[in-house]
CSV table of C-alpha atoms and ligand atoms in Angstrom, one decimal:
chain,number,residue,atom,x,y,z
A,1,UNK,CA,68.7,-49.7,-66.6
A,2,UNK,CA,69.7,-49.6,-62.9
A,3,UNK,CA,67.8,-46.2,-62.5
A,4,UNK,CA,64.6,-47.7,-63.8
A,5,UNK,CA,65.0,-50.9,-61.8
A,6,UNK,CA,65.4,-49.0,-58.5
A,7,UNK,CA,63.2,-46.0,-59.0
A,8,UNK,CA,60.4,-47.0,-61.4
A,9,UNK,CA,57.5,-49.3,-60.4
A,10,UNK,CA,57.6,-52.9,-61.4
A,11,UNK,CA,54.5,-52.3,-63.5
A,12,UNK,CA,56.8,-51.1,-66.3
A,13,UNK,CA,56.5,-53.5,-69.2
A,14,UNK,CA,57.7,-52.5,-72.7
A,15,UNK,CA,61.1,-51.5,-71.2
A,16,UNK,CA,61.5,-55.3,-70.4
A,17,UNK,CA,60.9,-56.2,-74.1
A,18,UNK,CA,63.1,-53.5,-75.5
A,19,UNK,CA,66.0,-53.1,-73.0
A,20,UNK,CA,67.7,-50.0,-74.3
A,21,UNK,CA,67.6,-46.3,-73.3
A,22,UNK,CA,66.1,-44.5,-76.3
A,23,UNK,CA,67.1,-40.9,-77.1
A,24,UNK,CA,65.9,-39.9,-80.6
A,25,UNK,CA,63.6,-40.9,-83.3
A,26,UNK,CA,62.9,-39.9,-86.9
A,27,UNK,CA,60.3,-41.3,-89.3
A,28,UNK,CA,60.5,-45.1,-88.9
A,29,UNK,CA,63.9,-45.1,-87.1
A,30,UNK,CA,64.5,-45.1,-83.3
A,31,UNK,CA,68.0,-44.5,-81.8
A,32,UNK,CA,69.3,-45.5,-78.3
A,33,UNK,CA,71.9,-43.8,-76.3
A,34,UNK,CA,74.6,-46.1,-77.6
A,35,UNK,CA,73.7,-44.9,-81.1
A,36,UNK,CA,72.1,-48.2,-82.2
A,37,UNK,CA,69.5,-47.6,-84.8
A,38,UNK,CA,66.3,-49.7,-84.9
A,39,UNK,CA,63.6,-50.0,-87.6
A,40,UNK,CA,60.3,-49.3,-85.9
A,41,UNK,CA,57.8,-52.1,-86.6
A,42,UNK,CA,55.8,-51.1,-83.5
A,43,UNK,CA,54.8,-47.5,-84.1
A,44,UNK,CA,54.1,-46.8,-80.4
A,45,UNK,CA,51.3,-49.4,-80.4
A,46,UNK,CA,49.6,-47.5,-83.2
A,47,UNK,CA,50.2,-43.9,-82.0
A,48,UNK,CA,52.8,-43.1,-84.7
A,49,UNK,CA,51.0,-43.8,-88.0
A,50,UNK,CA,52.6,-40.7,-89.5
A,51,UNK,CA,56.1,-41.6,-88.2
A,52,UNK,CA,58.3,-40.1,-85.4
A,53,UNK,CA,58.8,-36.4,-85.6
A,54,UNK,CA,57.1,-36.1,-89.0
A,55,UNK,CA,58.8,-32.9,-90.4
A,56,UNK,CA,55.5,-31.2,-91.5
A,57,UNK,CA,53.8,-31.9,-88.2
A,58,UNK,CA,56.8,-31.0,-86.1
A,59,UNK,CA,57.0,-27.6,-87.8
A,60,UNK,CA,53.4,-26.6,-87.0
A,61,UNK,CA,54.0,-27.7,-83.4
A,62,UNK,CA,57.2,-25.7,-83.0
A,63,UNK,CA,55.6,-22.7,-84.7
A,64,UNK,CA,52.5,-22.9,-82.5
A,65,UNK,CA,54.5,-23.0,-79.3
A,66,UNK,CA,57.0,-20.4,-80.5
A,67,UNK,CA,54.1,-18.0,-81.1
A,68,UNK,CA,52.8,-18.5,-77.5
A,69,UNK,CA,49.8,-20.4,-78.8
A,70,UNK,CA,47.6,-21.5,-75.9
A,71,UNK,CA,48.5,-25.0,-74.7
A,72,UNK,CA,45.9,-25.7,-72.0
A,73,UNK,CA,42.3,-24.5,-72.1
A,74,UNK,CA,40.1,-27.1,-70.4
A,75,UNK,CA,37.2,-27.1,-72.8
A,76,UNK,CA,37.1,-23.4,-73.6
A,77,UNK,CA,36.9,-22.3,-77.2
A,78,UNK,CA,40.2,-21.9,-78.9
A,79,UNK,CA,41.2,-21.2,-82.4
A,80,UNK,CA,43.2,-24.4,-82.5
A,81,UNK,CA,40.2,-26.5,-81.5
A,82,UNK,CA,37.9,-24.7,-84.0
A,83,UNK,CA,40.5,-25.4,-86.7
A,84,UNK,CA,40.6,-29.1,-85.7
A,85,UNK,CA,36.8,-29.4,-85.6
A,86,UNK,CA,36.5,-27.8,-89.1
A,87,UNK,CA,39.2,-30.0,-90.5
A,88,UNK,CA,37.8,-33.2,-89.1
A,89,UNK,CA,34.3,-32.3,-90.4
A,90,UNK,CA,35.4,-31.3,-93.9
A,91,UNK,CA,38.2,-33.8,-94.5
A,92,UNK,CA,37.0,-36.9,-92.6
A,93,UNK,CA,33.2,-36.8,-91.9
A,94,UNK,CA,31.7,-34.9,-94.9
A,95,UNK,CA,33.5,-36.8,-97.7
A,96,UNK,CA,32.4,-40.1,-96.1
A,97,UNK,CA,28.8,-39.0,-95.7
A,98,UNK,CA,29.1,-39.3,-91.9
A,99,UNK,CA,27.5,-37.0,-89.3
A,100,UNK,CA,28.8,-37.1,-85.8
A,101,UNK,CA,29.2,-34.7,-82.9
A,102,UNK,CA,32.7,-34.7,-81.3
A,103,UNK,CA,33.3,-35.1,-77.6
A,104,UNK,CA,36.8,-34.4,-76.3
A,105,UNK,CA,37.2,-36.7,-73.3
A,106,UNK,CA,40.4,-37.0,-71.3
A,107,UNK,CA,43.4,-37.5,-73.6
A,108,UNK,CA,43.8,-41.3,-73.5
A,109,UNK,CA,42.0,-44.1,-75.3
A,110,UNK,CA,40.4,-45.5,-72.2
A,111,UNK,CA,38.8,-42.0,-71.5
A,112,UNK,CA,37.2,-42.2,-75.0
A,113,UNK,CA,35.8,-45.7,-74.2
A,114,UNK,CA,34.5,-44.6,-70.7
A,115,UNK,CA,32.7,-41.7,-72.2
A,116,UNK,CA,31.2,-44.0,-74.9
A,117,UNK,CA,30.0,-46.6,-72.3
A,118,UNK,CA,28.6,-44.0,-70.0
A,119,UNK,CA,26.7,-42.2,-72.9
A,120,UNK,CA,25.3,-45.5,-74.2
A,121,UNK,CA,24.0,-46.4,-70.8
A,122,UNK,CA,22.5,-43.0,-70.2
A,123,UNK,CA,20.8,-42.8,-73.6
A,124,UNK,CA,19.3,-46.3,-73.4
A,125,UNK,CA,18.7,-46.5,-69.7
A,126,UNK,CA,20.1,-50.1,-69.9
A,127,UNK,CA,23.2,-51.3,-68.1
A,128,UNK,CA,24.6,-54.3,-70.0
A,129,UNK,CA,27.3,-53.8,-72.6
A,130,UNK,CA,28.5,-56.7,-74.8
A,131,UNK,CA,32.2,-57.0,-75.5
A,132,UNK,CA,34.0,-59.8,-77.5
A,133,UNK,CA,36.5,-62.4,-76.6
A,134,UNK,CA,40.0,-61.0,-76.7
A,135,UNK,CA,38.7,-57.5,-77.1
A,136,UNK,CA,40.9,-54.7,-75.6
A,137,UNK,CA,39.4,-51.4,-74.6
A,138,UNK,CA,41.6,-49.9,-71.8
A,139,UNK,CA,42.6,-50.2,-68.2
A,140,UNK,CA,40.1,-48.1,-66.2
A,141,UNK,CA,37.2,-50.1,-64.7
A,142,UNK,CA,34.5,-49.5,-67.3
A,143,UNK,CA,36.9,-50.2,-70.2
A,144,UNK,CA,38.4,-53.2,-68.4
A,145,UNK,CA,35.0,-54.7,-67.9
A,146,UNK,CA,34.6,-55.0,-71.7
A,147,UNK,CA,38.2,-56.2,-72.1
A,148,UNK,CA,38.9,-59.9,-72.4
A,149,UNK,CA,42.5,-60.4,-71.1
A,150,UNK,CA,42.4,-62.3,-67.8
A,151,UNK,CA,45.6,-61.0,-66.3
A,152,UNK,CA,44.6,-57.4,-67.0
A,153,UNK,CA,41.1,-58.0,-65.6
A,154,UNK,CA,42.7,-59.5,-62.5
A,155,UNK,CA,44.3,-56.2,-61.7
A,156,UNK,CA,40.9,-54.5,-61.2
A,157,UNK,CA,40.5,-55.6,-57.6
A,158,UNK,CA,36.7,-55.4,-57.8
A,159,UNK,CA,34.2,-57.4,-59.8
A,160,UNK,CA,33.9,-56.2,-63.3
A,161,UNK,CA,30.2,-56.1,-64.0
A,162,UNK,CA,27.4,-55.1,-66.3
A,163,UNK,CA,29.2,-56.6,-69.2
A,164,UNK,CA,29.1,-59.9,-71.1
A,165,UNK,CA,31.6,-61.3,-73.7
A,166,UNK,CA,30.4,-63.0,-76.9
A,167,UNK,CA,32.8,-64.9,-79.3
A,168,UNK,CA,34.6,-62.7,-81.8
A,169,UNK,CA,34.7,-63.5,-85.5
A,170,UNK,CA,36.6,-66.8,-86.0
A,171,UNK,CA,36.7,-67.7,-82.3
A,172,UNK,CA,35.4,-71.2,-83.0
A,173,UNK,CA,37.5,-71.7,-86.1
A,174,UNK,CA,36.8,-71.1,-89.8
A,175,UNK,CA,33.3,-71.7,-91.0
A,176,UNK,CA,31.5,-71.1,-87.7
A,177,UNK,CA,29.3,-68.0,-87.6
A,178,UNK,CA,30.0,-66.9,-84.0
A,179,UNK,CA,27.1,-64.4,-84.0
A,180,UNK,CA,24.4,-67.2,-84.1
A,181,UNK,CA,24.5,-67.6,-80.3
A,182,UNK,CA,24.1,-63.8,-79.7
A,183,UNK,CA,21.4,-63.7,-82.3
A,184,UNK,CA,19.5,-66.5,-80.6
A,185,UNK,CA,20.0,-65.0,-77.1
A,186,UNK,CA,18.5,-61.7,-78.3
A,187,UNK,CA,15.5,-63.3,-80.0
A,188,UNK,CA,14.7,-65.5,-77.0
A,189,UNK,CA,13.1,-63.9,-74.0
A,190,UNK,CA,14.1,-67.0,-72.0
A,191,UNK,CA,17.9,-66.6,-72.7
A,192,UNK,CA,18.5,-64.9,-69.4
A,193,UNK,CA,20.3,-62.0,-71.1
A,194,UNK,CA,19.0,-58.5,-70.5
A,195,UNK,CA,18.7,-56.3,-73.5
A,196,UNK,CA,22.1,-54.7,-73.9
A,197,UNK,CA,22.6,-50.9,-74.1
A,198,UNK,CA,25.5,-51.4,-76.5
A,199,UNK,CA,28.0,-53.6,-78.2
A,200,UNK,CA,31.6,-52.5,-78.3
A,201,UNK,CA,33.8,-54.0,-81.0
A,202,UNK,CA,37.2,-53.6,-82.7
A,203,UNK,CA,37.1,-54.4,-86.4
A,204,UNK,CA,40.6,-55.9,-86.0
A,205,UNK,CA,41.7,-56.9,-82.5
A,206,UNK,CA,45.1,-55.2,-82.1
A,207,UNK,CA,46.0,-56.4,-78.7
A,208,UNK,CA,43.9,-59.6,-78.7
A,209,UNK,CA,45.9,-61.4,-81.6
A,210,UNK,CA,45.2,-59.5,-84.8
A,211,UNK,CA,41.9,-61.3,-85.1
A,212,UNK,CA,40.1,-59.8,-88.1
A,213,UNK,CA,36.3,-59.3,-88.1
A,214,UNK,CA,35.2,-60.2,-91.6
A,215,UNK,CA,33.1,-57.7,-93.5
A,216,UNK,CA,30.2,-60.1,-93.4
A,217,UNK,CA,30.5,-60.6,-89.7
A,218,UNK,CA,30.7,-56.9,-89.0
A,219,UNK,CA,27.7,-56.2,-91.2
A,220,UNK,CA,25.7,-58.9,-89.5
A,221,UNK,CA,26.7,-57.5,-86.1
A,222,UNK,CA,25.4,-54.0,-87.1
A,223,UNK,CA,22.2,-55.5,-88.4
A,224,UNK,CA,21.6,-57.3,-85.1
A,225,UNK,CA,22.2,-54.1,-83.2
A,226,UNK,CA,19.7,-52.3,-85.4
A,227,UNK,CA,17.1,-55.0,-85.2
A,228,UNK,CA,17.2,-54.9,-81.3
A,229,UNK,CA,17.8,-51.2,-80.9
A,230,UNK,CA,21.3,-51.8,-79.4
A,231,UNK,CA,23.9,-49.1,-79.9
A,232,UNK,CA,27.0,-50.1,-81.9
A,233,UNK,CA,30.3,-48.7,-80.5
A,234,UNK,CA,33.3,-49.2,-82.7
A,235,UNK,CA,36.6,-48.8,-80.8
A,236,UNK,CA,38.8,-47.5,-83.6
A,237,UNK,CA,41.5,-46.4,-81.2
A,238,UNK,CA,44.2,-48.6,-82.7
A,239,UNK,CA,42.8,-49.5,-86.1
A,240,UNK,CA,41.6,-46.0,-87.0
A,241,UNK,CA,43.5,-43.1,-88.5
A,242,UNK,CA,44.4,-45.2,-91.5
A,243,UNK,CA,46.0,-48.3,-90.0
A,244,UNK,CA,43.9,-50.6,-92.1
A,245,UNK,CA,43.9,-48.3,-95.1
A,246,UNK,CA,40.8,-46.0,-94.9
A,247,UNK,CA,40.6,-43.4,-92.1
A,248,UNK,CA,38.1,-45.5,-90.2
A,249,UNK,CA,38.7,-49.2,-90.1
A,250,UNK,CA,34.9,-49.9,-90.5
A,251,UNK,CA,34.7,-48.2,-93.9
A,252,UNK,CA,35.5,-51.5,-95.7
A,253,UNK,CA,32.3,-52.9,-94.2
A,254,UNK,CA,30.3,-49.7,-94.7
A,255,UNK,CA,29.2,-49.5,-91.1
A,256,UNK,CA,27.6,-46.5,-89.5
A,257,UNK,CA,28.4,-46.9,-85.8
A,258,UNK,CA,26.4,-45.0,-83.3
A,259,UNK,CA,29.5,-44.1,-81.3
A,260,UNK,CA,33.2,-44.2,-82.4
A,261,UNK,CA,36.3,-44.0,-80.1
A,262,UNK,CA,39.5,-42.6,-81.5
A,263,UNK,CA,42.8,-41.9,-79.8
A,264,UNK,CA,46.4,-43.1,-80.4
A,265,UNK,CA,47.3,-41.6,-83.9
A,266,UNK,CA,44.6,-38.9,-83.8
A,267,UNK,CA,47.2,-36.6,-82.0
A,268,UNK,CA,49.4,-37.4,-85.0
A,269,UNK,CA,52.9,-36.9,-83.5
A,270,UNK,CA,52.6,-38.7,-80.2
A,271,UNK,CA,50.7,-36.1,-78.2
A,272,UNK,CA,47.8,-37.4,-76.1
A,273,UNK,CA,44.4,-36.8,-77.5
A,274,UNK,CA,41.1,-38.8,-77.7
A,275,UNK,CA,37.7,-38.4,-79.3
A,276,UNK,CA,34.3,-39.9,-78.7
A,277,UNK,CA,32.1,-39.4,-81.8
A,278,UNK,CA,28.4,-39.8,-81.4
A,279,UNK,CA,25.5,-39.7,-83.8
A,280,UNK,CA,23.9,-36.2,-83.2
A,281,UNK,CA,20.6,-37.6,-81.8
A,282,UNK,CA,22.6,-39.5,-79.1
A,283,UNK,CA,24.1,-36.3,-77.7
A,284,UNK,CA,22.2,-36.4,-74.4
A,285,UNK,CA,25.0,-35.0,-72.2
A,286,UNK,CA,24.1,-32.3,-69.8
A,287,UNK,CA,26.8,-29.5,-69.8
A,288,UNK,CA,29.8,-30.8,-67.7
A,289,UNK,CA,28.1,-34.1,-66.9
A,290,UNK,CA,31.3,-35.8,-68.1
A,291,UNK,CA,34.4,-33.8,-67.9
A,292,UNK,CA,38.2,-33.9,-67.4
A,293,UNK,CA,41.1,-31.5,-66.9
A,294,UNK,CA,43.1,-32.4,-69.9
A,295,UNK,CA,40.4,-32.1,-72.6
A,296,UNK,CA,42.0,-29.1,-74.2
A,297,UNK,CA,45.4,-30.3,-75.4
A,298,UNK,CA,45.7,-27.5,-78.0
A,299,UNK,CA,49.2,-28.6,-79.2
A,300,UNK,CA,47.6,-31.9,-80.2
A,301,UNK,CA,44.7,-30.1,-81.9
A,302,UNK,CA,47.1,-28.1,-84.1
A,303,UNK,CA,49.1,-31.2,-85.1
A,304,UNK,CA,46.0,-33.3,-85.6
A,305,UNK,CA,44.4,-30.8,-87.9
A,306,UNK,CA,47.7,-30.5,-89.9
A,307,UNK,CA,47.9,-34.3,-90.2
A,308,UNK,CA,44.3,-34.4,-91.6
A,309,UNK,CA,45.3,-31.8,-94.2
A,310,UNK,CA,48.6,-33.6,-95.0
A,311,UNK,CA,47.3,-37.1,-95.4
A,312,UNK,CA,43.5,-37.2,-95.8
A,313,UNK,CA,42.7,-34.5,-98.4
A,314,UNK,CA,42.5,-37.4,-101.0
A,315,UNK,CA,42.8,-41.2,-101.1
A,316,UNK,CA,46.5,-41.4,-102.0
A,317,UNK,CA,47.6,-42.2,-98.5
A,318,UNK,CA,44.9,-44.9,-98.1
A,319,UNK,CA,46.1,-46.5,-101.4
A,320,UNK,CA,49.7,-46.4,-100.3
A,321,UNK,CA,48.9,-48.1,-97.0
A,322,UNK,CA,47.0,-50.9,-98.8
A,323,UNK,CA,49.8,-51.3,-101.2
A,324,UNK,CA,52.4,-51.6,-98.4
A,325,UNK,CA,50.1,-53.8,-96.5
A,326,UNK,CA,50.1,-56.2,-99.5
A,327,UNK,CA,53.9,-56.2,-99.5
A,328,UNK,CA,54.0,-57.1,-95.8
A,329,UNK,CA,51.3,-59.8,-96.3
A,330,UNK,CA,53.2,-61.4,-99.2
A,331,UNK,CA,56.5,-61.4,-97.2
A,332,UNK,CA,54.9,-62.9,-94.1
A,333,UNK,CA,53.2,-65.6,-96.2
A,334,UNK,CA,56.6,-66.5,-97.7
A,335,UNK,CA,58.1,-66.7,-94.2
A,336,UNK,CA,55.1,-68.9,-93.1
A,337,UNK,CA,55.6,-71.2,-96.1
A,338,UNK,CA,59.3,-71.6,-95.2
A,339,UNK,CA,58.5,-72.4,-91.6
A,340,UNK,CA,55.4,-74.6,-91.7
A,341,UNK,CA,56.5,-76.3,-88.4
A,342,UNK,CA,56.3,-73.1,-86.4
A,343,UNK,CA,54.0,-70.6,-88.2
A,344,UNK,CA,50.3,-71.1,-88.8
A,345,UNK,CA,48.1,-68.4,-90.0
A,346,UNK,CA,49.1,-65.0,-91.4
A,347,UNK,CA,46.3,-62.4,-90.8
A,348,UNK,CA,45.5,-58.7,-90.7
A,349,UNK,CA,44.2,-55.9,-92.8
A,350,UNK,CA,46.1,-53.0,-94.3
A,351,UNK,CA,49.4,-52.2,-92.6
A,352,UNK,CA,48.7,-54.4,-89.5
A,353,UNK,CA,49.6,-58.0,-90.2
A,354,UNK,CA,50.4,-60.8,-87.8
A,355,UNK,CA,52.0,-64.2,-87.9
A,356,UNK,CA,50.6,-66.9,-85.6
A,357,UNK,CA,53.3,-69.0,-84.1
A,358,UNK,CA,52.3,-72.6,-83.3
A,359,UNK,CA,55.2,-73.2,-80.9
A,360,UNK,CA,54.6,-71.8,-77.3
A,361,UNK,CA,56.8,-68.8,-76.5
A,362,UNK,CA,58.3,-68.6,-79.9
A,363,UNK,CA,56.8,-65.3,-81.1
A,364,UNK,CA,58.3,-63.7,-78.0
A,365,UNK,CA,61.7,-65.3,-78.6
A,366,UNK,CA,61.6,-64.0,-82.2
A,367,UNK,CA,60.6,-60.5,-81.1
A,368,UNK,CA,63.6,-60.4,-78.7
A,369,UNK,CA,65.9,-61.7,-81.4
A,370,UNK,CA,64.5,-59.1,-83.8
A,371,UNK,CA,65.3,-56.4,-81.3
A,372,UNK,CA,68.9,-57.6,-81.0
A,373,UNK,CA,69.0,-57.5,-84.8
A,374,UNK,CA,67.7,-53.9,-85.0
A,375,UNK,CA,63.9,-54.3,-85.4
A,376,UNK,CA,61.4,-53.1,-82.8
A,377,UNK,CA,58.4,-55.4,-82.9
A,378,UNK,CA,55.9,-56.7,-80.4
A,379,UNK,CA,53.7,-59.7,-79.9
A,380,UNK,CA,49.9,-59.8,-79.5
A,381,UNK,CA,47.3,-62.4,-78.4
A,382,UNK,CA,46.3,-64.1,-75.2
A,383,UNK,CA,49.5,-66.2,-75.2
A,384,UNK,CA,51.7,-63.6,-77.0
A,385,UNK,CA,51.6,-66.0,-79.8
A,386,UNK,CA,51.2,-63.5,-82.7
A,387,UNK,CA,54.1,-61.5,-84.0
A,388,UNK,CA,52.6,-58.1,-84.9
A,389,UNK,CA,54.0,-56.1,-87.8
A,390,UNK,CA,52.8,-52.5,-87.4
A,391,UNK,CA,55.3,-49.9,-88.8
A,392,UNK,CA,54.5,-46.2,-89.3
A,393,UNK,CA,52.3,-45.9,-92.4
A,394,UNK,CA,54.8,-43.5,-93.8
A,395,UNK,CA,57.6,-46.1,-93.9
A,396,UNK,CA,59.4,-46.4,-97.3
A,397,UNK,CA,59.5,-49.6,-99.3
A,398,UNK,CA,63.2,-50.1,-98.8
A,399,UNK,CA,63.2,-50.0,-95.0
A,400,UNK,CA,60.0,-52.1,-95.0
A,401,UNK,CA,61.7,-54.8,-96.9
A,402,UNK,CA,64.9,-54.5,-94.8
A,403,UNK,CA,62.8,-55.0,-91.7
A,404,UNK,CA,61.0,-58.0,-93.2
A,405,UNK,CA,64.2,-59.6,-94.3
A,406,UNK,CA,65.6,-59.2,-90.8
A,407,UNK,CA,62.5,-61.0,-89.5
A,408,UNK,CA,62.9,-63.8,-92.0
A,409,UNK,CA,66.6,-64.2,-91.0
A,410,UNK,CA,65.8,-64.2,-87.3
A,411,UNK,CA,63.0,-66.7,-87.6
A,412,UNK,CA,65.1,-69.1,-89.7
A,413,UNK,CA,67.8,-69.0,-86.9
A,414,UNK,CA,65.7,-69.1,-83.8
A,415,UNK,CA,65.1,-72.5,-82.4
A,416,UNK,CA,61.9,-73.6,-80.8
A,417,UNK,CA,62.1,-73.9,-77.0
A,418,UNK,CA,61.8,-77.7,-77.4
A,419,UNK,CA,64.5,-78.0,-80.1
A,420,UNK,CA,66.9,-76.0,-78.0
A,421,UNK,CA,66.3,-78.1,-74.9
A,422,UNK,CA,67.0,-81.3,-76.9
A,423,UNK,CA,70.2,-79.8,-78.4
B,501,PLP,C1,45.3,-48.7,-76.8
B,501,PLP,C2,43.8,-49.0,-76.9
B,501,PLP,C3,42.9,-48.6,-75.9
B,501,PLP,C4,43.3,-47.8,-74.7
B,501,PLP,O1,44.0,-46.6,-74.9
B,501,PLP,P1,44.9,-46.0,-73.8
B,501,PLP,O2,45.4,-44.7,-74.3
B,501,PLP,O3,46.0,-46.9,-73.5
B,501,PLP,O4,44.0,-45.8,-72.6
B,501,PLP,C5,41.6,-48.9,-76.1
B,501,PLP,N1,41.2,-49.6,-77.2
B,501,PLP,C6,42.0,-50.0,-78.1
B,501,PLP,C7,41.5,-50.8,-79.3
B,501,PLP,C8,43.4,-49.8,-78.0
B,501,PLP,O5,44.2,-50.3,-78.9
């Protein structure tokens, strides 16, 4: 750890939560240099939906590199990119009745969001973009301006402007329709709110506390956008690629977003890749108007296309994710029932489920204790109050239940900060 402490910037963060030096990973297991094995309930924040070093994906990567396949190509035409485009169209878009053009922005999630915001403003000629409380969209200035987290926003160093945050689903507690304020603002020319170019939303807020946008709420949001000619951007960077069950997380609500952002698991084996999908009539870009050096990560295209063929040719993978999600949900609800003094709500969709701790600091204490007991798990939410269970979707039932049993054991043992002070 000394090397990291002296040579790496203090901005490093996950290293502080998981203080080990990692060397290898396979499927849902990660190993450190002391040969400790950890069950991965974190999945690289949603990058590793298909597991670490997935054998089928690893093979196409090795074969491609061995054959001197082109690795970098800016945005020139390559056979690897053509193969990915065709696979995405035939396996993802067509079967869902969706029609989008694909833009390859820079290779990170925030690149996909920046491209989406820029395009929405260009197409509509408007400047304002609506984000939601506790939304997370990335760290560059445009994406940060629609992100909720105060400490992240504080890092910007300049005012974050041309955006406004509305309350996400459930923000005012159960039974309050949080869209009524936005709806009224839009209908009233005296509201002081300019007509927005776009709304950007996550269907489930991955970083903001596993807040779930209900189907009814998401549908109402889409209708509001349609009524006022506002573009709907779904940031599916963390919840897409099957995390909630279907390939796109908005399928449950039947949305047809104008623009969709994908990254994280689209590269399938941990290679950086991002996509901005736009309805064809919105493709107003001039050639090269938005570009980036690393838009042609062909190794990622090859693996991404193979992942689509491996997991999305039928609905078996989706069904398995939903089944495993129910196992996790049931286990967390049991744990919550056993610990009513410390755990409130259990929430999530598919194979992303969270437990809300009602005692300050406790979710983080549990995550640290879980790591010591061999489970890598992170927290989420403005006060890190939600323990976030997000294993690779390919995890087997036995390891899943082992990891969940470890969590139950750890939670039973961990004392709340107050209790331990009193003791
Ligand atoms: C991770 C994430 C981003 C940002 O992706 P980076 O690759 O870190 O830039 C944006 N939106 C959501 C929903 C994310 O989870």
